Amino acid sequence: PYNAIAELIRPCRRACPVDAIQMDPETGICTIDEKKCIQCGACVRSCPFGAISSKVFVVPVIKEILRGKKVIAMVAPAAEGAFGPDITMESWRTALKKVGFADMVEVGVGADMTTAAEAEEWLEAYKEGKKMTTSCCPAYVRAVRRHVPELESCISETHTPMHYTAELARKEDPDAVTVFIGPCLAKRREGMDDEFVDYVLSVEEIGAFLIAKD
């Protein structure tokens, strides 16, 4: 009755949607089961100690800019307003060019392509009497493949907005360096596996760029 016995669950374990984090009761050390992990980044954001981190590409991006490469920033729609209600895509474009990026492309363009492709794909499946999901989120796709493999045939094969945007940027300039900027850490793994995406930065990381350049 006095709440003397409490089950304390670490924030990272509580945040994990697939129970991929386990704690050794004897040592208290937590480990991540890579076979269960879907690379969603929930544990990274939830850990109050900074003990879990994802691969960071800040330095490589800076080096590309200093080399004089044409570095294209691809900004996700969710980033608009990330630093306040008055921040627009044009604000982003101006700021990123001042930081050193050659140009900025809105990932909303790629989102339109994803929407059109998914709609066509779903309609074709519907006509054939098949069921199909309409999410291209890399964490979702990985979750289905690892935890509900019997539904893998229902996964959409449409690429993400990030992929299509990077592909467009590369078609315009094959030598361009593409950098995706957005709030979702699940894009890290996707970016590392995508031939058209060179680097992925979080909104917080690009915020460090802006602070450094005042």
N, CA and C of each residue as an Amber inpcrd file, in Angstrom:
protein
   642
   0.8120000  -1.2310000   0.0000000   0.0000000   0.0000000   0.0000000
   0.8450000   1.2820000   0.0000000   2.1460000   1.1700000   0.3310000
   3.0060000   2.3620000   0.3940000   3.9190000   2.4820000  -0.8140000
   3.6530000   1.6550000  -1.8380000   4.4650000   1.6890000  -3.0570000
   5.9400000   1.4430000  -2.7530000   6.1950000   0.5600000  -1.7890000
   7.5780000   0.2520000  -1.4040000   8.2540000  -0.6620000  -2.4150000
   7.4540000  -1.3990000  -3.1610000   8.0100000  -2.2820000  -4.1830000
   7.6260000  -1.7120000  -5.5490000   8.6290000  -1.3600000  -6.3250000
   8.3680000  -0.7570000  -7.6290000   9.1910000  -1.4410000  -8.7080000
   8.5820000  -1.6570000  -9.8250000   9.3070000  -2.2290000 -10.9580000
   9.8030000  -1.0720000 -11.8150000  11.1050000  -0.8770000 -11.8130000
  11.6920000   0.2120000 -12.5760000  12.1550000  -0.2990000 -13.9310000
  11.6300000   0.2990000 -14.9840000  12.0170000  -0.0760000 -16.3410000
  12.7710000   1.0870000 -16.9620000  13.9480000   0.8040000 -17.4740000
  14.7420000   1.8650000 -18.0810000  13.9870000   2.5100000 -19.2400000
  14.1420000   3.8130000 -19.4030000  13.4240000   4.5300000 -20.4740000
  13.6540000   3.9380000 -21.8570000  14.8790000   3.4550000 -22.1170000
  15.1640000   2.8880000 -23.4340000  14.3650000   1.6120000 -23.6610000
  14.2740000   0.7760000 -22.6290000  13.5110000  -0.4710000 -22.7490000
  12.0270000  -0.1790000 -22.9020000  11.5550000   0.8050000 -22.1530000
  10.1360000   1.1510000 -22.2130000   9.7560000   1.6850000 -23.6000000
  10.6940000   2.4030000 -24.2260000  10.4160000   3.0190000 -25.5270000
  10.4890000   2.0440000 -26.6860000  11.2340000   0.9580000 -26.5260000
  11.4230000   0.0120000 -27.6310000  10.1130000  -0.6970000 -27.9800000
   9.6520000  -0.5650000 -29.2250000   8.3660000  -1.1670000 -29.6060000
   8.4330000  -2.6680000 -29.8900000   9.6390000  -3.2260000 -29.9600000
   9.7700000  -4.6500000 -30.3080000  10.5300000  -5.4500000 -29.2480000
  10.6830000  -4.8710000 -28.0630000  11.3340000  -5.5720000 -26.9460000
  12.7260000  -6.0820000 -27.3200000  13.4920000  -5.2260000 -28.0020000
  14.8370000  -5.6300000 -28.4520000  15.9080000  -5.3500000 -27.4030000
  15.5480000  -4.6260000 -26.3340000  16.5280000  -4.2960000 -25.2960000
  16.2760000  -5.1360000 -24.0580000  17.3040000  -5.8420000 -23.6450000
  17.2030000  -6.6990000 -22.4700000  18.2820000  -6.3300000 -21.4570000
  17.9590000  -6.5000000 -20.1550000  18.9140000  -6.1830000 -19.1010000
  19.3310000  -7.4460000 -18.3580000  20.6240000  -7.5890000 -18.1730000
  21.1530000  -8.7070000 -17.3940000  20.8520000  -8.4220000 -15.9200000
  20.0530000  -9.2500000 -15.2540000  19.6830000  -8.9860000 -13.8580000
  20.8610000  -8.9780000 -12.8870000  21.9450000  -9.6560000 -13.2440000
  23.1040000  -9.7200000 -12.3450000  24.0120000  -8.5040000 -12.5020000
  24.2800000  -8.1150000 -13.7440000  25.2050000  -6.9970000 -13.9730000
  24.4910000  -5.6590000 -14.1480000  23.2000000  -5.7280000 -14.5310000
  22.4660000  -4.4930000 -14.7840000  22.7710000  -3.8990000 -16.1470000
  23.5790000  -4.5970000 -16.9360000  23.9590000  -4.0970000 -18.2600000
  22.8840000  -4.4390000 -19.2800000  22.5160000  -3.4410000 -20.0910000
  21.5240000  -3.6490000 -21.1400000  22.2120000  -3.9520000 -22.4690000
  21.6110000  -4.8150000 -23.2430000  22.1270000  -5.1230000 -24.5760000
  20.9810000  -5.0320000 -25.5760000  21.3320000  -4.7570000 -26.8370000
  20.3410000  -4.6630000 -27.8990000  20.4360000  -5.9110000 -28.7700000
  19.3290000  -6.5800000 -28.9200000  19.2740000  -7.7650000 -29.7710000
  19.1040000  -7.3020000 -31.2140000  20.1640000  -7.4100000 -31.9990000
  20.1380000  -6.9130000 -33.3720000  19.1350000  -7.6760000 -34.2470000
  18.8030000  -8.8970000 -33.8540000  17.8430000  -9.6740000 -34.6380000
  16.4240000  -9.1460000 -34.4630000  16.1850000  -8.4730000 -33.3310000
  14.8630000  -7.8960000 -33.0660000  14.7960000  -6.4200000 -33.4460000
  15.9210000  -5.7210000 -33.3200000  15.9610000  -4.2690000 -33.5160000
  15.4940000  -3.8890000 -34.9200000  14.6600000  -2.8410000 -34.9950000
  14.1640000  -2.3710000 -36.2950000  14.7520000  -1.0130000 -36.6580000
  15.7550000  -0.5480000 -35.8970000  16.4690000   0.6940000 -36.2020000
  15.5440000   1.9090000 -36.2240000  14.5580000   1.9350000 -35.3270000
  13.6080000   3.0560000 -35.3210000  14.1570000   4.2840000 -34.5990000
  15.1230000   4.0870000 -33.7080000  15.7340000   5.2030000 -32.9950000
  15.0200000   5.6320000 -31.7390000  13.9640000   4.9190000 -31.3600000
  13.2040000   5.3040000 -30.1640000  14.0640000   5.2570000 -28.9020000
  14.9550000   4.2750000 -28.8090000  15.7990000   4.1340000 -27.6200000
  16.8290000   5.2540000 -27.5360000  17.3120000   5.6970000 -28.7000000
  18.3140000   6.7710000 -28.7270000  17.7220000   8.0430000 -28.1280000
  16.4950000   8.3530000 -28.5510000  15.8420000   9.5740000 -28.0660000
  15.4120000   9.4560000 -26.6070000  15.1790000   8.2310000 -26.1460000
  14.6550000   8.0390000 -24.7920000  15.7290000   7.8860000 -23.7260000
  16.9410000   7.5210000 -24.1130000  17.9960000   7.2980000 -23.1200000
  18.4190000   8.6200000 -22.4850000  18.2360000   8.7830000 -21.1620000
  18.5730000  10.0470000 -20.5070000  20.0790000  10.2290000 -20.2810000
  20.8580000   9.1800000 -20.5560000  22.2940000   9.2360000 -20.2870000
  23.1400000   9.3670000 -21.5520000  22.5030000   9.2930000 -22.7060000
  23.2580000   9.3530000 -23.9550000  24.0960000   8.1090000 -24.1780000
  23.6750000   6.9980000 -23.5550000  24.4490000   5.7550000 -23.6580000
  24.2220000   5.0470000 -24.9860000  23.1290000   5.3880000 -25.6750000
  22.8360000   4.7760000 -26.9730000  22.8930000   5.8730000 -28.0190000
  23.6140000   5.6250000 -29.0780000  23.7220000   6.6440000 -30.1310000
  23.6520000   5.9840000 -31.4950000  23.3280000   6.7800000 -32.4970000
  23.3200000   6.2830000 -33.8650000  24.5020000   6.9110000 -34.5960000
  24.8330000   6.3650000 -35.7320000  25.9730000   6.8630000 -36.4950000
  25.7270000   8.3200000 -36.8960000  26.7260000   9.1460000 -36.6970000
  26.5980000  10.5780000 -36.9690000  27.4740000  10.9610000 -38.1640000
  26.9120000  11.7630000 -39.0770000  27.6170000  12.1340000 -40.3030000
  27.9610000  13.6230000 -40.3800000  27.9570000  14.3100000 -39.2450000
  28.2140000  15.7510000 -39.2330000  29.5820000  16.0740000 -39.8310000
  30.6200000  15.4210000 -39.3400000  31.9820000  15.7080000 -39.8140000
  32.1590000  15.3840000 -41.2940000  31.7070000  14.2060000 -41.7810000
  31.8320000  13.9250000 -43.2120000  31.1330000  14.9620000 -44.0970000
  29.9730000  15.4500000 -43.6590000  29.2530000  16.4590000 -44.4430000
  30.0480000  17.7570000 -44.4880000  30.6120000  18.1500000 -43.3540000
  31.4370000  19.3660000 -43.3040000  32.6290000  19.2290000 -44.2430000
  33.2460000  18.0520000 -44.2560000  34.4070000  17.8270000 -45.1270000
  34.0240000  17.9310000 -46.5990000  32.8400000  17.4230000 -46.9430000
  32.3760000  17.5090000 -48.3330000  32.1850000  18.9680000 -48.7410000
  31.6330000  19.7750000 -47.8300000  31.4240000  21.2010000 -48.1170000
  32.7590000  21.9100000 -48.2770000  33.7130000  21.6000000 -47.3890000
  35.0350000  22.2380000 -47.4400000  35.8060000  21.8350000 -48.6960000
  35.5150000  20.6430000 -49.2210000  36.1760000  20.2010000 -50.4530000
  35.6310000  20.9180000 -51.6840000  34.5590000  21.6630000 -51.4860000
  33.9620000  22.3770000 -52.6060000  32.9840000  21.5470000 -53.4070000
  32.5500000  20.4150000 -52.8360000  31.5850000  19.5700000 -53.5370000
  30.2130000  20.2420000 -53.5770000  29.4120000  19.8740000 -54.5670000
  28.0470000  20.3770000 -54.6420000  27.1980000  19.5420000 -53.7010000
  26.9960000  20.0520000 -52.4950000  26.2590000  19.3220000 -51.4660000
  24.8100000  19.8080000 -51.4450000  23.8890000  18.9070000 -51.7230000
  22.4740000  19.2390000 -51.7930000  21.7650000  18.7920000 -50.5200000
  21.0980000  19.7210000 -49.8580000  20.3200000  19.3870000 -48.6650000
  18.9050000  19.0100000 -49.0850000  18.4300000  17.8820000 -48.5920000
  17.0690000  17.4290000 -48.8790000  16.2890000  17.4790000 -47.5660000
  15.4080000  18.4580000 -47.4550000  14.7280000  18.7130000 -46.1800000
  13.3390000  18.0890000 -46.1530000  13.0830000  17.2910000 -45.1210000
  11.7890000  16.6310000 -44.9570000  10.7180000  17.6490000 -44.5800000
   9.4840000  17.4550000 -45.0150000   8.3970000  18.3810000 -44.6690000
   8.2380000  18.5940000 -43.1700000   8.5220000  17.5430000 -42.3850000
   8.3630000  17.6230000 -40.9330000   9.3300000  18.6160000 -40.2990000
  10.3740000  19.0030000 -41.0390000  11.3660000  19.9300000 -40.4830000
  10.8600000  21.3740000 -40.4750000   9.8390000  21.6390000 -41.2980000
   9.3010000  22.9980000 -41.3450000   8.6960000  23.3470000 -39.9890000
   9.1100000  24.4370000 -39.4230000   8.6230000  24.8270000 -38.1120000
   9.3570000  24.1700000 -36.9660000  10.4240000  23.4140000 -37.2690000
  11.1590000  22.6990000 -36.2150000  11.7880000  23.6520000 -35.2030000
  12.1290000  24.8580000 -35.6570000  12.7460000  25.8350000 -34.7620000
  11.7980000  26.9950000 -34.4680000  10.5060000  26.7500000 -34.6030000
   9.5230000  27.7840000 -34.3060000   8.4940000  27.8900000 -35.4080000
   7.3260000  28.4510000 -35.0990000   6.2210000  28.5200000 -36.0670000
   6.5010000  29.3950000 -37.2780000   7.4890000  30.2860000 -37.1870000
   7.7660000  31.1940000 -38.3030000   8.7840000  30.6350000 -39.2930000
   9.3210000  29.4480000 -39.0010000  10.3360000  28.8630000 -39.8770000
   9.6560000  28.1310000 -41.0270000   9.9450000  28.5650000 -42.2440000
   9.3540000  27.9610000 -43.4370000  10.4350000  27.2550000 -44.2580000
  10.0390000  26.6360000 -45.3480000  10.9990000  25.9850000 -46.2280000
  11.9540000  27.0110000 -46.8540000  11.4420000  28.2020000 -47.1170000
  12.3210000  29.2450000 -47.6560000  13.3410000  29.6820000 -46.6060000
  12.9330000  29.6500000 -45.3390000  13.8770000  29.9520000 -44.2440000
  15.0010000  28.9240000 -44.2430000  14.6020000  27.6760000 -44.4020000
  15.5790000  26.5880000 -44.4540000  16.5380000  26.7900000 -45.6220000
  15.9820000  27.1120000 -46.7830000  16.8130000  27.2810000 -47.9770000
  17.8690000  28.3710000 -47.7640000  17.4240000  29.5050000 -47.2350000
  18.3350000  30.6200000 -46.9880000  19.4230000  30.2440000 -45.9890000
  19.0120000  29.6140000 -44.8830000  19.9600000  29.2510000 -43.8280000
  20.9680000  28.2100000 -44.3020000  20.4980000  27.1980000 -45.0080000
  21.3880000  26.1200000 -45.4530000  22.4020000  26.6120000 -46.4750000
  22.0040000  27.5450000 -47.3180000  22.9530000  28.1050000 -48.2760000
  24.0160000  28.9330000 -47.5530000  23.6110000  29.6300000 -46.4960000
  24.5790000  30.4090000 -45.7180000  25.5680000  29.4860000 -44.9960000
  25.0940000  28.3230000 -44.5950000  25.9560000  27.3550000 -43.9080000
  26.9800000  26.7510000 -44.8670000  26.6180000  26.6520000 -46.1500000
  27.5720000  26.0940000 -47.1110000  27.0070000  25.1090000 -48.1020000
  25.7300000  24.7520000 -47.9420000  25.1050000  23.8430000 -48.8990000
  24.9110000  24.5650000 -50.2340000  25.0640000  23.8310000 -51.3320000
  24.9090000  24.4310000 -52.6520000  23.4610000  24.7780000 -52.9400000
  22.5480000  23.9310000 -52.4600000  21.1280000  24.1690000 -52.7020000
  20.3130000  23.3090000 -51.7590000  19.0130000  23.5560000 -51.7440000
  18.1030000  22.7880000 -50.9000000  16.9350000  22.3030000 -51.7510000
  16.5440000  21.0510000 -51.5570000  15.4050000  20.4740000 -52.2640000
  14.3900000  20.0120000 -51.2250000  13.1310000  20.3270000 -51.4450000
  12.0870000  19.8860000 -50.5260000  11.7440000  18.4240000 -50.8110000
  11.7450000  17.6140000 -49.7670000  11.4490000  16.1880000 -49.9240000
   9.9670000  15.9670000 -50.2100000   9.1760000  17.0170000 -50.0930000
   7.7700000  16.9350000 -50.4620000   7.5990000  16.5100000 -51.9100000
   8.5750000  16.8560000 -52.7430000   8.5520000  16.4420000 -54.1530000
   8.5930000  14.9190000 -54.2400000   9.4990000  14.3300000 -53.4790000
   9.6020000  12.8700000 -53.4470000   8.3700000  12.2280000 -52.8240000
   7.7490000  12.9510000 -51.8660000   6.5450000  12.4270000 -51.2150000
   5.4040000  12.2970000 -52.2200000   5.3090000  13.2670000 -53.1250000
   4.2820000  13.1890000 -54.1720000   4.5040000  11.9590000 -55.0480000
   5.7750000  11.6920000 -55.3630000   6.1060000  10.5290000 -56.1900000
   5.7790000   9.2320000 -55.4620000   6.0640000   9.1970000 -54.1590000
   5.7480000   8.0140000 -53.3540000   4.2440000   7.7820000 -53.3080000
   3.4880000   8.8550000 -53.0880000   2.0310000   8.7420000 -53.0090000
   1.4480000   8.2000000 -54.3080000   1.9140000   8.7420000 -55.4340000
   1.4110000   8.2950000 -56.7350000   1.7540000   6.8290000 -56.9880000
   2.9930000   6.4480000 -56.6770000   3.4380000   5.0640000 -56.9070000
   2.6970000   4.0860000 -55.9980000   2.4980000   4.4720000 -54.7280000
   1.7920000   3.6010000 -53.7930000   0.3370000   3.4140000 -54.2040000
  -0.2910000   4.5010000 -54.6750000  -1.6900000   4.4180000 -55.0870000
  -1.8410000   3.4650000 -56.2720000  -0.9420000   3.5760000 -57.2230000
  -0.9820000   2.7050000 -58.3910000  -0.7300000   1.2480000 -58.0050000
   0.2340000   1.0740000 -57.0970000   0.5770000  -0.2740000 -56.6330000
  -0.5960000  -0.8980000 -55.8810000  -1.2370000  -0.1040000 -55.0140000
  -2.3510000  -0.6130000 -54.2210000  -3.5400000  -0.9600000 -55.1100000
  -3.8150000  -0.1050000 -56.1060000  -4.9470000  -0.3460000 -57.0010000
  -4.7600000  -1.6520000 -57.7750000  -3.5330000  -1.8790000 -58.2170000
  -3.2410000  -3.1140000 -58.9490000  -3.4430000  -4.3360000 -58.0530000
  -2.9830000  -4.2100000 -56.7980000  -3.1510000  -5.3210000 -55.8410000
  -4.6380000  -5.5450000 -55.5410000  -5.3760000  -4.4620000 -55.4180000
  -6.8130000  -4.5510000 -55.1220000  -7.5530000  -5.2840000 -56.2410000
  -7.2040000  -4.9580000 -57.4790000  -7.8440000  -5.6040000 -58.6280000
  -7.5420000  -7.0980000 -58.6540000  -6.3820000  -7.4780000 -58.1350000
  -5.9830000  -8.8830000 -58.1160000  -6.4590000  -9.6010000 -56.8470000
  -7.1350000  -8.8460000 -55.9730000  -7.6500000  -9.4320000 -54.7400000
  -6.5990000  -9.6280000 -53.6610000  -5.4970000  -8.9070000 -53.7750000
  -4.4200000  -9.0170000 -52.7820000  -4.5100000  -7.8890000 -51.7550000
  -4.0120000  -8.1660000 -50.5650000  -3.9450000  -7.1380000 -49.5350000
  -2.5480000  -6.5290000 -49.5380000  -2.4900000  -5.2070000 -49.3320000
  -1.1880000  -4.5410000 -49.3570000  -1.1700000  -3.3750000 -48.3760000
  -0.0750000  -3.2550000 -47.6570000   0.0950000  -2.1110000 -46.7590000
   0.5760000  -0.9200000 -47.5840000   0.3620000   0.2710000 -47.0700000
   0.7660000   1.4660000 -47.8220000   1.7180000   2.3340000 -46.9990000
   2.6430000   1.6880000 -46.3350000   3.6680000   2.4320000 -45.5990000
   5.0420000   2.0020000 -46.0930000   5.8600000   2.9980000 -46.4400000
   7.2200000   2.6890000 -46.8870000   8.2350000   3.0260000 -45.7960000
   7.7470000   3.3390000 -44.5860000   8.6360000   3.6550000 -43.4610000
   9.6320000   2.5180000 -43.2540000  10.9370000   2.8160000 -43.2440000
  11.9350000   1.7450000 -43.1090000  11.8280000   0.9590000 -41.8050000
  11.4430000   1.6240000 -40.7110000  11.2990000   0.9230000 -39.4330000
  10.0980000  -0.0230000 -39.4820000   9.0210000   0.4330000 -40.1270000
   7.8270000  -0.4170000 -40.2620000   8.1370000  -1.6420000 -41.1110000
   8.7880000  -1.4200000 -42.2530000   9.1270000  -2.5280000 -43.1490000
  10.0190000  -3.5410000 -42.4320000  10.9970000  -3.0330000 -41.6820000
  11.9020000  -3.9180000 -40.9600000  11.1490000  -4.6640000 -39.8550000
  10.1760000  -3.9990000 -39.2320000   9.3850000  -4.6310000 -38.1700000
   8.5680000  -5.7990000 -38.7290000   7.9690000  -5.6080000 -39.8890000
   7.1800000  -6.6820000 -40.5000000   8.0840000  -7.8590000 -40.8530000
   9.2160000  -7.5670000 -41.4870000  10.1100000  -8.6370000 -41.9350000
  10.6910000  -9.4330000 -40.7730000  10.9300000  -8.7660000 -39.6460000
  11.5650000  -9.4560000 -38.5230000  10.5840000 -10.0240000 -37.5160000
   9.4060000  -9.4080000 -37.4080000   8.4880000  -9.8190000 -36.3460000
   7.1530000 -10.3850000 -36.8440000   6.7700000 -10.0640000 -38.0820000
   5.5460000 -10.6330000 -38.6480000   5.8320000 -11.0750000 -40.0830000
   6.7980000 -11.9750000 -40.2670000   7.2440000 -12.3560000 -41.6190000
   6.1420000 -12.9140000 -42.5110000   5.0720000 -13.4220000 -41.8990000
   3.9790000 -13.9700000 -42.7160000   3.2530000 -12.8740000 -43.5070000
   3.4770000 -11.6190000 -43.1430000   2.8460000 -10.5000000 -43.8540000
   3.8100000  -9.8150000 -44.8350000   4.9960000 -10.3860000 -45.0110000
   6.0060000  -9.7460000 -45.8580000   5.5220000  -9.5450000 -47.2960000
   4.6930000 -10.4570000 -47.7780000   4.1920000 -10.3410000 -49.1540000
   3.2560000  -9.1480000 -49.3260000   2.8050000  -8.5820000 -48.2090000
   1.8830000  -7.4390000 -48.2690000   2.6150000  -6.0980000 -48.2420000
   3.9410000  -6.1250000 -48.0560000   4.7040000  -4.8750000 -47.9600000
   4.7670000  -4.1720000 -49.3100000   4.5530000  -2.8820000 -49.2690000
   4.6620000  -2.0800000 -50.4880000   6.1120000  -2.0410000 -50.9570000
   6.3120000  -2.1120000 -52.2590000   7.6610000  -2.0500000 -52.8200000
   8.0130000  -0.6360000 -53.2810000   7.1300000   0.3050000 -53.0090000
   7.3780000   1.6980000 -53.3730000   8.4920000   2.2710000 -52.5080000
   9.3500000   3.0780000 -53.1080000  10.4360000   3.6880000 -52.3650000
   9.9360000   4.8660000 -51.5220000  10.7830000   5.3350000 -50.6190000
  10.4250000   6.4380000 -49.7390000  10.6440000   7.7840000 -50.4340000
  10.0290000   8.8530000 -49.8920000  10.2540000  10.1950000 -50.4390000
  11.7330000  10.5780000 -50.4720000  12.4930000  10.1630000 -49.4680000
  13.9210000  10.4670000 -49.4250000  14.6270000   9.8650000 -50.6400000
  14.3000000   8.6270000 -50.9570000  14.9290000   7.9410000 -52.0960000
  14.6290000   8.6680000 -53.4020000  13.3520000   8.9590000 -53.6340000
  12.9740000   9.5910000 -54.8970000  13.5870000  10.9840000 -55.0330000
  13.6490000  11.7240000 -53.9320000  14.2370000  13.0660000 -53.9680000
  15.7260000  12.9960000 -54.2910000  16.4230000  12.0590000 -53.6520000
  17.8540000  11.8820000 -53.9070000  18.1010000  11.4320000 -55.3430000
  17.2230000  10.5760000 -55.8530000  17.3580000  10.1010000 -57.2250000
  17.2130000  11.2650000 -58.2130000  16.2580000  12.1610000 -57.9430000
  16.0680000  13.3360000 -58.7940000  17.2960000  14.2400000 -58.7670000
  17.8530000  14.4370000 -57.5460000  19.0380000  15.2870000 -57.3920000
  20.2230000  14.7150000 -58.1620000  20.3640000  13.3960000 -58.1140000
  21.4810000  12.7370000 -58.8110000  21.2960000  12.7770000 -60.3290000
  20.0430000  12.7080000 -60.7910000  19.7880000  12.7810000 -62.2310000
  20.1750000  14.1580000 -62.7660000  19.9130000  15.1730000 -61.9450000
  20.2600000  16.5350000 -62.3500000  21.7640000  16.7450000 -62.3420000
  22.4340000  16.1490000 -61.3350000  23.8930000  16.2510000 -61.2370000
  24.4350000  14.9610000 -60.6170000  24.9750000  14.0620000 -61.4340000
  25.4770000  12.7730000 -60.9460000  26.5630000  12.8980000 -59.8730000
  27.2670000  14.0360000 -59.8350000  28.3510000  14.2130000 -58.8690000
  27.8970000  14.8860000 -57.5730000  26.6330000  15.2130000 -57.4900000
  26.1210000  15.8990000 -56.2930000  26.1940000  14.9900000 -55.0630000
  26.4240000  15.6050000 -53.9160000  26.4170000  14.8880000 -52.6440000
  25.0680000  15.1540000 -51.9790000  24.2970000  14.1100000 -51.7410000
  22.9450000  14.2690000 -51.2120000  22.9100000  14.0640000 -49.6950000
  22.2890000  15.0130000 -49.0040000  22.2000000  14.9570000 -47.5400000
  20.7460000  15.1310000 -47.1190000  20.1590000  14.0930000 -46.5620000
  18.7770000  14.1680000 -46.0800000  18.7570000  14.7810000 -44.6900000
  17.8020000  15.6770000 -44.4510000  17.6480000  16.3100000 -43.1430000
  16.2180000  16.1090000 -42.6650000  16.0610000  15.4870000 -41.5060000
  14.7240000  15.2400000 -40.9710000  14.7820000  14.8000000 -39.5220000
  13.6310000  14.6760000 -38.8740000  13.5900000  14.3320000 -37.4460000
  13.6570000  12.8440000 -37.1330000  13.4620000  11.9790000 -38.1410000
  13.3460000  10.5420000 -37.8860000  14.6910000   9.8300000 -37.9680000
  15.0800000   9.1830000 -36.8800000  16.3580000   8.4660000 -36.8510000
  16.3280000   7.1670000 -37.6390000  15.1380000   6.6900000 -37.9710000
  15.0400000   5.4610000 -38.7710000  15.6100000   5.6720000 -40.1720000
  15.7200000   6.9510000 -40.5830000  16.2410000   7.2420000 -41.9150000
  17.7470000   6.9820000 -42.0060000  18.4230000   6.9000000 -40.8720000
  19.8700000   6.6570000 -40.8680000  20.2000000   5.3700000 -41.6110000
  19.5810000   4.2780000 -41.1440000  19.8630000   2.9680000 -41.7270000
  19.4470000   2.9400000 -43.1900000  18.2950000   3.5220000 -43.4660000
  17.8160000   3.5530000 -44.8450000  18.8090000   4.2890000 -45.7450000
  19.3150000   5.4230000 -45.2530000  20.2620000   6.2070000 -46.0320000
  21.5470000   5.4460000 -46.3180000  22.0000000   4.6580000 -45.3540000
  23.2220000   3.8730000 -45.5250000  23.0350000   2.7670000 -46.5640000
  21.7840000   2.3440000 -46.7630000  21.5010000   1.2640000 -47.7100000
  21.0620000   1.7740000 -49.0780000  20.8830000   3.1010000 -49.2130000
  20.3620000   3.6700000 -50.4540000  21.4890000   4.2250000 -51.3170000
  21.5650000   3.7860000 -52.5560000  22.6500000   4.1990000 -53.4480000
  22.6150000   5.6810000 -53.8040000  21.4580000   6.3190000 -53.6580000
  21.3410000   7.7210000 -54.0400000  21.5340000   8.6810000 -52.8670000
  21.5270000   8.1610000 -51.6420000  21.6580000   8.9990000 -50.4420000
  23.0610000   8.8530000 -49.8660000  23.7410000   9.9740000 -49.7130000
  25.1020000   9.9270000 -49.1750000  25.1270000  10.0240000 -47.6520000
  24.3580000  10.9760000 -47.1110000  24.3760000  11.1830000 -45.6580000
  22.9800000  11.5260000 -45.1510000  22.7740000  11.2750000 -43.8580000
  21.5210000  11.6320000 -43.1930000  21.8590000  12.4090000 -41.9280000
  21.2400000  13.5830000 -41.7710000  21.4280000  14.3970000 -40.5750000
  20.0900000  14.6140000 -39.8880000  20.1120000  14.6230000 -38.5570000
  18.8940000  14.9140000 -37.8100000  18.7060000  16.4230000 -37.7360000
  17.5180000  16.8400000 -37.3600000  17.2280000  18.2700000 -37.2120000
  18.1330000  18.8760000 -36.1380000  18.3820000  18.0970000 -35.0790000
  19.2540000  18.5970000 -34.0060000  20.6780000  18.8240000 -34.5180000
  21.1460000  17.9160000 -35.3610000  22.5100000  18.0360000 -35.8840000
  22.6530000  19.2280000 -36.8220000  21.6550000  19.4440000 -37.6750000
  21.7420000  20.6040000 -38.5610000  21.5990000  21.8770000 -37.7390000
  20.9080000  21.7560000 -36.6060000  20.8180000  22.9020000 -35.6900000
  22.1840000  23.3070000 -35.1730000  23.0710000  22.3280000 -34.9800000
  24.4350000  22.6110000 -34.5380000  25.1800000  23.3740000 -35.6150000
  24.9290000  23.0380000 -36.8880000  25.5160000  23.7840000 -38.0220000
  25.1060000  25.2560000 -37.9280000  23.8170000  25.4770000 -37.7400000
  23.2900000  26.8380000 -37.7240000  23.8390000  27.6540000 -36.5520000
  23.9690000  26.9980000 -35.4080000  24.5290000  27.6730000 -34.2300000
  25.9990000  28.0390000 -34.4750000  26.7310000  27.0910000 -35.0630000
  28.1620000  27.3140000 -35.3220000  28.3810000  28.4840000 -36.2750000
  27.4600000  28.6580000 -37.2260000  27.5810000  29.7310000 -38.2160000
  26.8030000  30.9880000 -37.7930000  26.2610000  30.9370000 -36.5910000
  25.5000000  32.0840000 -36.0580000  24.3650000  32.5020000 -36.9810000
